[in-house]
């Protein structure tokens, strides 16, 4: 019989893409989410087909304990995101307390933990193609962007601490710039979400800074594949893996690509927004590209979806969502 898996944050972007993949493979899946950002509708049709949803908060250990009852694996995705516009305390609280609760329950139950971490922990490290050994270089504590990275870094430390003190089996997956269906349509979902909406409406695409900062965007299907490989690999215990793509692109070229794929007949309309316009002391990261060779060699992970194809699918989905908001 396949394992029973609890996914925290199951109603978010990654969760809603992962749940159907695990159900299709025969796993019994339980989802836990407080619906702070997530959308129950995205997984509603799966309920009763090997998937059960619990509305609840990972900050409450009794809730996590009840949800994890009988679970062999806990995939921990629940999180509060980058506090770019405030919410720093909420970010620290949800991410750190949530992770500690998950680990404490895993220690009691003997469940394995897969922790959804982020490339943000590499912070300002200027190296290109950062591997898992690269230094984690965070910025000043008065720049609220780093609260998110600090909370995820501390969560990773907690994973290793519970491995050491309680023998919890755990794997850390550092994802980067995910896109695809079920992504948030605003900045929470990343620049591509905002750019697609603007291009579909023929509005100006807001480019923060000069747009020459670059990222490696990763399709939801590849993120799911990497997660399933880590879940099923005999080599993943105690390891950190970067899960990303090799599709590095500048933000301005992402805007141009989306404008063309949307087939907007007008010339691209860009609006350059200085960082100071949206946050007093915001700090951007110039380039962020993950070396995924460890996941490739040890897990057999290879991203399969190229950026243009993945964006075409995302644009189609997002256009339908904008026609019927609320059904994300
Ligand atoms: N998507 C990406 O591009 C990306 C990149 C790097 C890292 N990650 C990591 O992957 C994981 C999943 O990311 P995502 O994009 O699906 O995030 P998401 O924001 O779409 O989903 C997070 C979910 O957690 C839920 N949640 C928030 N606080 C909660 C709480 N206290 N109790 C219960 N549920 C709560 C939200 O309602 C939401 O459904 C995160 O931990 C994130 O750090 C994602």
Short mmCIF file of C-alpha atoms and ligand atoms in Angstrom, two decimals:
data_model
loop_
_atom_site.label_atom_id
_atom_site.label_comp_id
_atom_site.label_asym_id
_atom_site.label_seq_id
_atom_site.Cartn_x
_atom_site.Cartn_y
_atom_site.Cartn_z
CA UNK A 1 0.00 0.00 0.00
CA UNK A 2 1.25 3.51 -0.80
CA UNK A 3 2.16 5.89 2.00
CA UNK A 4 -0.24 8.31 3.66
CA UNK A 5 0.90 11.87 3.07
CA UNK A 6 -0.10 15.06 4.90
CA UNK A 7 0.47 18.24 2.88
CA UNK A 8 0.37 21.47 4.87
CA UNK A 9 -0.49 24.53 2.78
CA UNK A 10 -2.27 22.13 0.42
CA UNK A 11 -4.56 24.82 -0.98
CA UNK A 12 -1.67 27.00 -2.19
CA UNK A 13 0.09 27.01 -5.55
CA UNK A 14 2.40 24.03 -5.06
CA UNK A 15 -0.09 22.07 -2.95
CA UNK A 16 -2.88 22.29 -5.52
CA UNK A 17 -0.49 21.07 -8.20
CA UNK A 18 0.97 18.29 -6.03
CA UNK A 19 -2.27 16.86 -4.59
CA UNK A 20 -3.63 15.50 -7.90
CA UNK A 21 -0.21 14.07 -8.81
CA UNK A 22 0.00 12.12 -5.53
CA UNK A 23 -3.64 11.00 -5.66
CA UNK A 24 -3.05 9.73 -9.23
CA UNK A 25 -0.09 7.69 -7.93
CA UNK A 26 -2.29 6.05 -5.31
CA UNK A 27 -1.18 7.94 -2.22
CA UNK A 28 -3.76 8.67 0.48
CA UNK A 29 -3.44 12.45 0.83
CA UNK A 30 -4.63 14.74 3.60
CA UNK A 31 -4.47 18.49 3.06
CA UNK A 32 -4.20 21.06 5.86
CA UNK A 33 -4.56 24.78 5.12
CA UNK A 34 -6.01 27.78 6.94
CA UNK A 35 -7.03 29.26 3.55
CA UNK A 36 -5.20 32.48 4.34
CA UNK A 37 -4.10 32.58 0.69
CA UNK A 38 -5.09 29.19 -0.62
CA UNK A 39 -8.21 28.22 -2.52
CA UNK A 40 -10.18 25.20 -1.54
CA UNK A 41 -11.97 25.19 -4.89
CA UNK A 42 -8.80 24.08 -6.71
CA UNK A 43 -8.81 20.70 -4.95
CA UNK A 44 -12.55 20.41 -4.21
CA UNK A 45 -13.18 17.90 -7.00
CA UNK A 46 -10.52 15.57 -5.58
CA UNK A 47 -12.10 15.26 -2.14
CA UNK A 48 -13.28 11.72 -1.56
CA UNK A 49 -10.92 10.29 -4.21
CA UNK A 50 -7.96 9.57 -1.94
CA UNK A 51 -7.84 13.17 -0.73
CA UNK A 52 -9.29 14.72 2.41
CA UNK A 53 -9.09 18.41 3.25
CA UNK A 54 -8.87 19.86 6.77
CA UNK A 55 -9.20 23.59 7.33
CA UNK A 56 -6.79 24.49 10.12
CA UNK A 57 -3.70 26.36 11.19
CA UNK A 58 -0.17 24.93 11.48
CA UNK A 59 0.51 27.34 14.36
CA UNK A 60 -1.78 25.16 16.47
CA UNK A 61 0.05 21.93 17.38
CA UNK A 62 -3.16 20.07 18.27
CA UNK A 63 -4.45 20.76 14.74
CA UNK A 64 -1.20 19.49 13.19
CA UNK A 65 -1.28 16.41 15.45
CA UNK A 66 -4.85 15.55 14.46
CA UNK A 67 -4.17 16.12 10.75
CA UNK A 68 -0.96 14.04 10.88
CA UNK A 69 -2.62 11.08 12.60
CA UNK A 70 -1.51 8.00 10.63
CA UNK A 71 0.62 10.00 8.16
CA UNK A 72 3.90 8.40 7.05
CA UNK A 73 5.16 11.62 5.48
CA UNK A 74 4.44 15.30 6.12
CA UNK A 75 5.16 17.63 3.20
CA UNK A 76 5.33 21.03 4.84
CA UNK A 77 4.38 23.86 2.46
CA UNK A 78 2.25 26.14 4.71
CA UNK A 79 3.88 29.51 4.90
CA UNK A 80 3.33 33.23 4.98
CA UNK A 81 5.15 34.86 2.08
CA UNK A 82 7.62 37.68 1.51
CA UNK A 83 6.54 40.55 3.79
CA UNK A 84 7.28 43.14 1.10
CA UNK A 85 4.34 45.27 2.15
CA UNK A 86 4.38 44.55 5.90
CA UNK A 87 3.29 41.48 7.86
CA UNK A 88 6.80 40.72 9.07
CA UNK A 89 5.70 39.33 12.41
CA UNK A 90 3.01 37.16 10.81
CA UNK A 91 5.63 35.76 8.42
CA UNK A 92 8.07 34.88 11.20
CA UNK A 93 5.34 33.40 13.37
CA UNK A 94 3.61 31.24 10.75
CA UNK A 95 6.84 29.94 9.25
CA UNK A 96 8.86 29.22 12.38
CA UNK A 97 6.12 28.02 14.74
CA UNK A 98 4.47 26.06 11.92
CA UNK A 99 7.70 24.23 11.09
CA UNK A 100 8.50 23.48 14.72
CA UNK A 101 4.98 22.05 15.22
CA UNK A 102 5.32 19.85 12.14
CA UNK A 103 8.70 18.54 13.32
CA UNK A 104 7.51 17.96 16.89
CA UNK A 105 4.54 15.92 15.61
CA UNK A 106 6.80 14.01 13.19
CA UNK A 107 9.12 13.20 16.11
CA UNK A 108 6.18 11.79 18.09
CA UNK A 109 4.65 9.87 15.16
CA UNK A 110 7.81 8.71 13.42
CA UNK A 111 6.70 10.49 10.23
CA UNK A 112 9.19 11.66 7.65
CA UNK A 113 9.24 15.40 6.77
CA UNK A 114 9.77 17.02 3.38
CA UNK A 115 10.26 20.72 3.98
CA UNK A 116 9.43 23.21 1.21
CA UNK A 117 12.20 25.77 1.48
CA UNK A 118 13.27 28.49 -0.88
CA UNK A 119 16.14 29.97 -2.91
CA UNK A 120 15.60 33.09 -0.76
CA UNK A 121 17.89 31.49 1.85
CA UNK A 122 20.84 32.16 -0.51
CA UNK A 123 20.02 35.84 0.03
CA UNK A 124 22.54 38.19 -1.56
CA UNK A 125 25.16 35.60 -2.44
CA UNK A 126 26.33 36.95 -5.84
CA UNK A 127 27.57 33.58 -7.19
CA UNK A 128 25.87 32.30 -10.34
CA UNK A 129 24.34 28.83 -10.36
CA UNK A 130 24.26 28.48 -6.59
CA UNK A 131 24.70 24.94 -5.34
CA UNK A 132 23.53 23.56 -2.00
CA UNK A 133 26.92 24.27 -0.41
CA UNK A 134 26.80 28.00 -1.26
CA UNK A 135 26.89 30.53 1.59
CA UNK A 136 23.56 31.87 2.84
CA UNK A 137 24.04 35.64 2.84
CA UNK A 138 21.09 37.54 4.27
CA UNK A 139 20.75 41.33 4.45
CA UNK A 140 20.04 43.64 7.34
CA UNK A 141 17.25 42.98 9.83
CA UNK A 142 15.62 46.37 9.13
CA UNK A 143 14.89 45.26 5.54
CA UNK A 144 11.67 43.27 5.89
CA UNK A 145 12.36 41.15 2.80
CA UNK A 146 14.92 39.20 4.82
CA UNK A 147 12.40 38.21 7.50
CA UNK A 148 11.00 35.63 5.07
CA UNK A 149 14.47 34.26 4.27
CA UNK A 150 15.40 34.22 7.97
CA UNK A 151 12.21 32.31 8.84
CA UNK A 152 12.91 29.71 6.14
CA UNK A 153 16.59 29.45 7.16
CA UNK A 154 15.61 28.94 10.79
CA UNK A 155 13.08 26.33 9.66
CA UNK A 156 15.86 24.47 7.83
CA UNK A 157 17.96 24.61 11.01
CA UNK A 158 15.01 23.18 12.93
CA UNK A 159 14.83 20.28 10.46
CA UNK A 160 18.46 19.41 11.17
CA UNK A 161 17.99 19.97 14.91
CA UNK A 162 15.05 17.50 15.04
CA UNK A 163 17.03 15.05 12.94
CA UNK A 164 19.84 15.27 15.50
CA UNK A 165 17.75 15.25 18.68
CA UNK A 166 14.80 13.03 17.69
CA UNK A 167 16.04 11.12 14.65
CA UNK A 168 13.39 12.71 12.42
CA UNK A 169 13.93 11.71 8.80
CA UNK A 170 13.78 14.86 6.72
CA UNK A 171 14.56 16.31 3.29
CA UNK A 172 14.81 19.99 2.40
CA UNK A 173 13.76 21.16 -1.07
CA UNK A 174 14.77 24.69 -2.08
CA UNK A 175 12.37 25.81 -4.81
CA UNK A 176 12.75 28.90 -6.97
CA UNK A 177 10.38 31.24 -8.88
CA UNK A 178 7.52 28.84 -9.54
CA UNK A 179 4.86 29.54 -12.14
CA UNK A 180 1.93 27.70 -13.65
CA UNK A 181 -1.73 27.09 -13.02
CA UNK A 182 -3.14 27.86 -9.55
CA UNK A 183 -0.52 30.54 -8.93
CA UNK A 184 -1.70 33.72 -7.18
CA UNK A 185 -2.66 36.35 -9.72
CA UNK A 186 -0.93 39.21 -7.87
CA UNK A 187 2.70 39.86 -6.77
CA UNK A 188 2.32 37.02 -4.28
CA UNK A 189 2.46 34.73 -7.34
CA UNK A 190 5.57 36.40 -8.76
CA UNK A 191 6.21 38.87 -11.59
CA UNK A 192 4.86 36.58 -14.32
CA UNK A 193 1.40 36.61 -12.73
CA UNK A 194 1.28 40.43 -12.74
CA UNK A 195 2.79 40.65 -16.24
CA UNK A 196 0.28 38.20 -17.73
CA UNK A 197 -2.69 40.13 -16.33
CA UNK A 198 -1.28 43.46 -17.59
CA UNK A 199 -0.50 42.04 -21.06
CA UNK A 200 -3.95 40.43 -21.36
CA UNK A 201 -5.55 43.77 -20.50
CA UNK A 202 -3.18 45.82 -22.68
CA UNK A 203 -2.02 47.70 -19.57
CA UNK A 204 1.51 48.82 -18.77
CA UNK A 205 3.73 46.07 -17.33
CA UNK A 206 5.36 47.34 -14.12
CA UNK A 207 9.11 46.64 -14.10
CA UNK A 208 10.82 47.11 -10.75
CA UNK A 209 14.25 48.75 -11.10
CA UNK A 210 15.87 48.48 -14.55
CA UNK A 211 14.48 45.00 -15.28
CA UNK A 212 17.94 43.50 -15.83
CA UNK A 213 17.67 41.37 -12.69
CA UNK A 214 17.30 37.71 -13.65
CA UNK A 215 15.64 34.57 -12.31
CA UNK A 216 15.18 30.94 -13.35
CA UNK A 217 11.44 30.37 -13.61
CA UNK A 218 10.30 26.83 -12.88
CA UNK A 219 7.07 25.27 -14.07
CA UNK A 220 4.70 23.77 -11.48
CA UNK A 221 4.91 20.40 -13.23
CA UNK A 222 8.68 20.32 -12.77
CA UNK A 223 8.40 21.37 -9.12
CA UNK A 224 5.92 18.54 -8.58
CA UNK A 225 8.20 16.05 -10.37
CA UNK A 226 11.14 17.09 -8.18
CA UNK A 227 9.02 16.75 -5.05
CA UNK A 228 7.75 13.28 -5.99
CA UNK A 229 11.29 12.14 -6.82
CA UNK A 230 12.47 13.30 -3.36
CA UNK A 231 9.47 11.59 -1.75
CA UNK A 232 10.23 8.28 -3.45
CA UNK A 233 14.04 8.32 -3.53
CA UNK A 234 16.05 6.13 -1.17
CA UNK A 235 18.80 8.80 -1.28
CA UNK A 236 16.89 11.89 -0.11
CA UNK A 237 17.04 11.43 3.67
CA UNK A 238 18.98 14.19 5.44
CA UNK A 239 19.69 16.01 2.15
CA UNK A 240 19.06 19.50 0.76
CA UNK A 241 18.16 19.76 -2.95
CA UNK A 242 17.74 22.77 -5.21
CA UNK A 243 14.67 22.25 -7.38
CA UNK A 244 14.65 24.71 -10.27
CA UNK A 245 15.19 25.09 -14.00
CA UNK A 246 17.90 26.26 -16.38
CA UNK A 247 15.62 28.88 -17.98
CA UNK A 248 17.40 32.01 -16.76
CA UNK A 249 15.78 35.19 -18.04
CA UNK A 250 15.88 38.88 -17.16
CA UNK A 251 12.66 40.42 -15.87
CA UNK A 252 12.43 42.78 -18.84
CA UNK A 253 12.77 39.88 -21.30
CA UNK A 254 10.12 37.99 -19.32
CA UNK A 255 7.81 40.96 -19.92
CA UNK A 256 8.60 40.95 -23.66
CA UNK A 257 8.09 37.19 -23.92
CA UNK A 258 4.72 37.33 -22.15
CA UNK A 259 3.58 40.26 -24.29
CA UNK A 260 4.35 38.27 -27.46
CA UNK A 261 2.75 35.05 -26.19
CA UNK A 262 -0.41 36.93 -25.24
CA UNK A 263 -0.47 38.09 -28.90
CA UNK A 264 -1.21 41.65 -27.92
CA UNK A 265 -1.21 43.57 -31.25
CA UNK A 266 0.06 46.81 -29.64
CA UNK A 267 3.73 47.56 -28.94
CA UNK A 268 4.77 46.35 -25.44
CA UNK A 269 3.94 48.90 -22.77
CA UNK A 270 6.41 48.91 -19.87
CA UNK A 271 6.44 51.13 -16.81
CA UNK A 272 9.69 51.33 -14.82
CA UNK A 273 9.00 51.56 -11.08
CA UNK A 274 11.87 52.59 -8.77
CA UNK A 275 12.19 50.30 -5.75
CA UNK A 276 11.71 53.30 -3.44
CA UNK A 277 8.17 53.72 -4.82
CA UNK A 278 6.83 50.58 -3.16
CA UNK A 279 8.98 50.15 -0.07
CA UNK A 280 11.22 52.53 1.87
CA UNK A 281 14.11 50.11 2.23
CA UNK A 282 13.40 47.31 -0.23
CA UNK A 283 16.39 45.35 -1.49
CA UNK A 284 16.33 43.32 -4.70
CA UNK A 285 18.60 40.44 -5.67
CA UNK A 286 20.31 41.03 -9.02
CA UNK A 287 20.64 37.45 -10.22
CA UNK A 288 19.33 34.22 -8.75
CA UNK A 289 19.97 30.94 -10.53
CA UNK A 290 20.15 27.56 -8.84
CA UNK A 291 22.56 24.78 -9.72
CA UNK A 292 20.25 21.75 -9.93
CA UNK A 293 22.95 19.18 -10.66
CA UNK A 294 22.67 17.48 -7.24
CA UNK A 295 18.95 16.81 -7.78
CA UNK A 296 19.75 15.74 -11.31
CA UNK A 297 22.47 13.23 -10.34
CA UNK A 298 21.04 11.89 -7.08
CA UNK A 299 17.28 12.03 -7.74
CA UNK A 300 17.18 11.86 -11.54
CA UNK A 301 15.44 15.27 -11.65
CA UNK A 302 15.35 17.10 -14.97
CA UNK A 303 13.08 20.07 -15.65
CA UNK A 304 11.03 19.25 -18.75
CA UNK A 305 8.82 22.27 -19.40
CA UNK A 306 10.47 25.12 -21.32
CA UNK A 307 9.49 28.64 -20.33
CA UNK A 308 7.53 29.60 -23.46
CA UNK A 309 5.44 26.40 -23.40
CA UNK A 310 4.78 26.71 -19.65
CA UNK A 311 3.83 30.36 -20.01
CA UNK A 312 1.40 29.59 -22.87
CA UNK A 313 -0.45 27.16 -20.58
CA UNK A 314 -0.34 29.65 -17.67
CA UNK A 315 -1.65 32.50 -19.84
CA UNK A 316 -4.56 30.37 -21.01
CA UNK A 317 -5.44 29.43 -17.42
CA UNK A 318 -5.00 32.96 -16.11
CA UNK A 319 -7.20 34.38 -18.90
CA UNK A 320 -9.96 31.99 -17.85
CA UNK A 321 -9.48 32.95 -14.18
CA UNK A 322 -9.72 36.64 -14.93
CA UNK A 323 -13.01 35.88 -16.65
CA UNK A 324 -14.30 34.18 -13.51
CA UNK A 325 -12.50 35.59 -10.46
CA UNK A 326 -12.95 33.67 -7.20
CA UNK A 327 -12.75 30.21 -8.78
CA UNK A 328 -9.00 29.86 -8.46
N1 LIG B 1 6.05 28.74 -5.47
C1 LIG B 1 7.30 29.12 -5.49
O1 LIG B 1 7.77 29.71 -6.44
C2 LIG B 1 8.19 28.82 -4.34
C3 LIG B 1 9.50 29.27 -4.41
C4 LIG B 1 10.32 29.03 -3.34
C5 LIG B 1 9.85 28.33 -2.25
N2 LIG B 1 8.58 27.88 -2.21
C6 LIG B 1 8.14 27.16 -1.02
O2 LIG B 1 7.22 26.14 -1.31
C7 LIG B 1 6.17 26.12 -0.34
C8 LIG B 1 4.83 26.23 -1.05
O3 LIG B 1 4.82 27.43 -1.82
P1 LIG B 1 3.51 27.93 -2.54
O4 LIG B 1 3.96 28.72 -3.71
O5 LIG B 1 2.55 26.81 -2.75
O6 LIG B 1 2.94 28.94 -1.46
P2 LIG B 1 1.44 29.51 -1.36
O7 LIG B 1 1.56 30.83 -0.66
O8 LIG B 1 0.75 29.45 -2.67
O9 LIG B 1 0.76 28.47 -0.40
C9 LIG B 1 0.96 28.48 0.98
C10 LIG B 1 -0.31 27.98 1.62
O10 LIG B 1 -0.11 27.99 3.03
C11 LIG B 1 -1.32 28.37 3.64
N3 LIG B 1 -1.02 28.90 4.97
C12 LIG B 1 -0.42 30.06 5.30
N4 LIG B 1 -0.30 30.17 6.64
C13 LIG B 1 -0.85 29.04 7.15
C14 LIG B 1 -1.04 28.57 8.47
N5 LIG B 1 -0.63 29.30 9.52
N6 LIG B 1 -1.64 27.37 8.65
C15 LIG B 1 -2.05 26.64 7.59
N7 LIG B 1 -1.91 27.04 6.31
C16 LIG B 1 -1.31 28.23 6.10
C17 LIG B 1 -1.91 29.43 2.71
O11 LIG B 1 -3.31 29.59 2.89
C18 LIG B 1 -1.53 28.85 1.34
O12 LIG B 1 -2.57 28.05 0.82
C19 LIG B 1 6.43 27.28 0.60
O13 LIG B 1 6.88 26.82 1.83
C20 LIG B 1 7.45 28.13 -0.09
O14 LIG B 1 8.39 28.71 0.79
C21 LIG B 1 7.73 28.12 -3.23
#
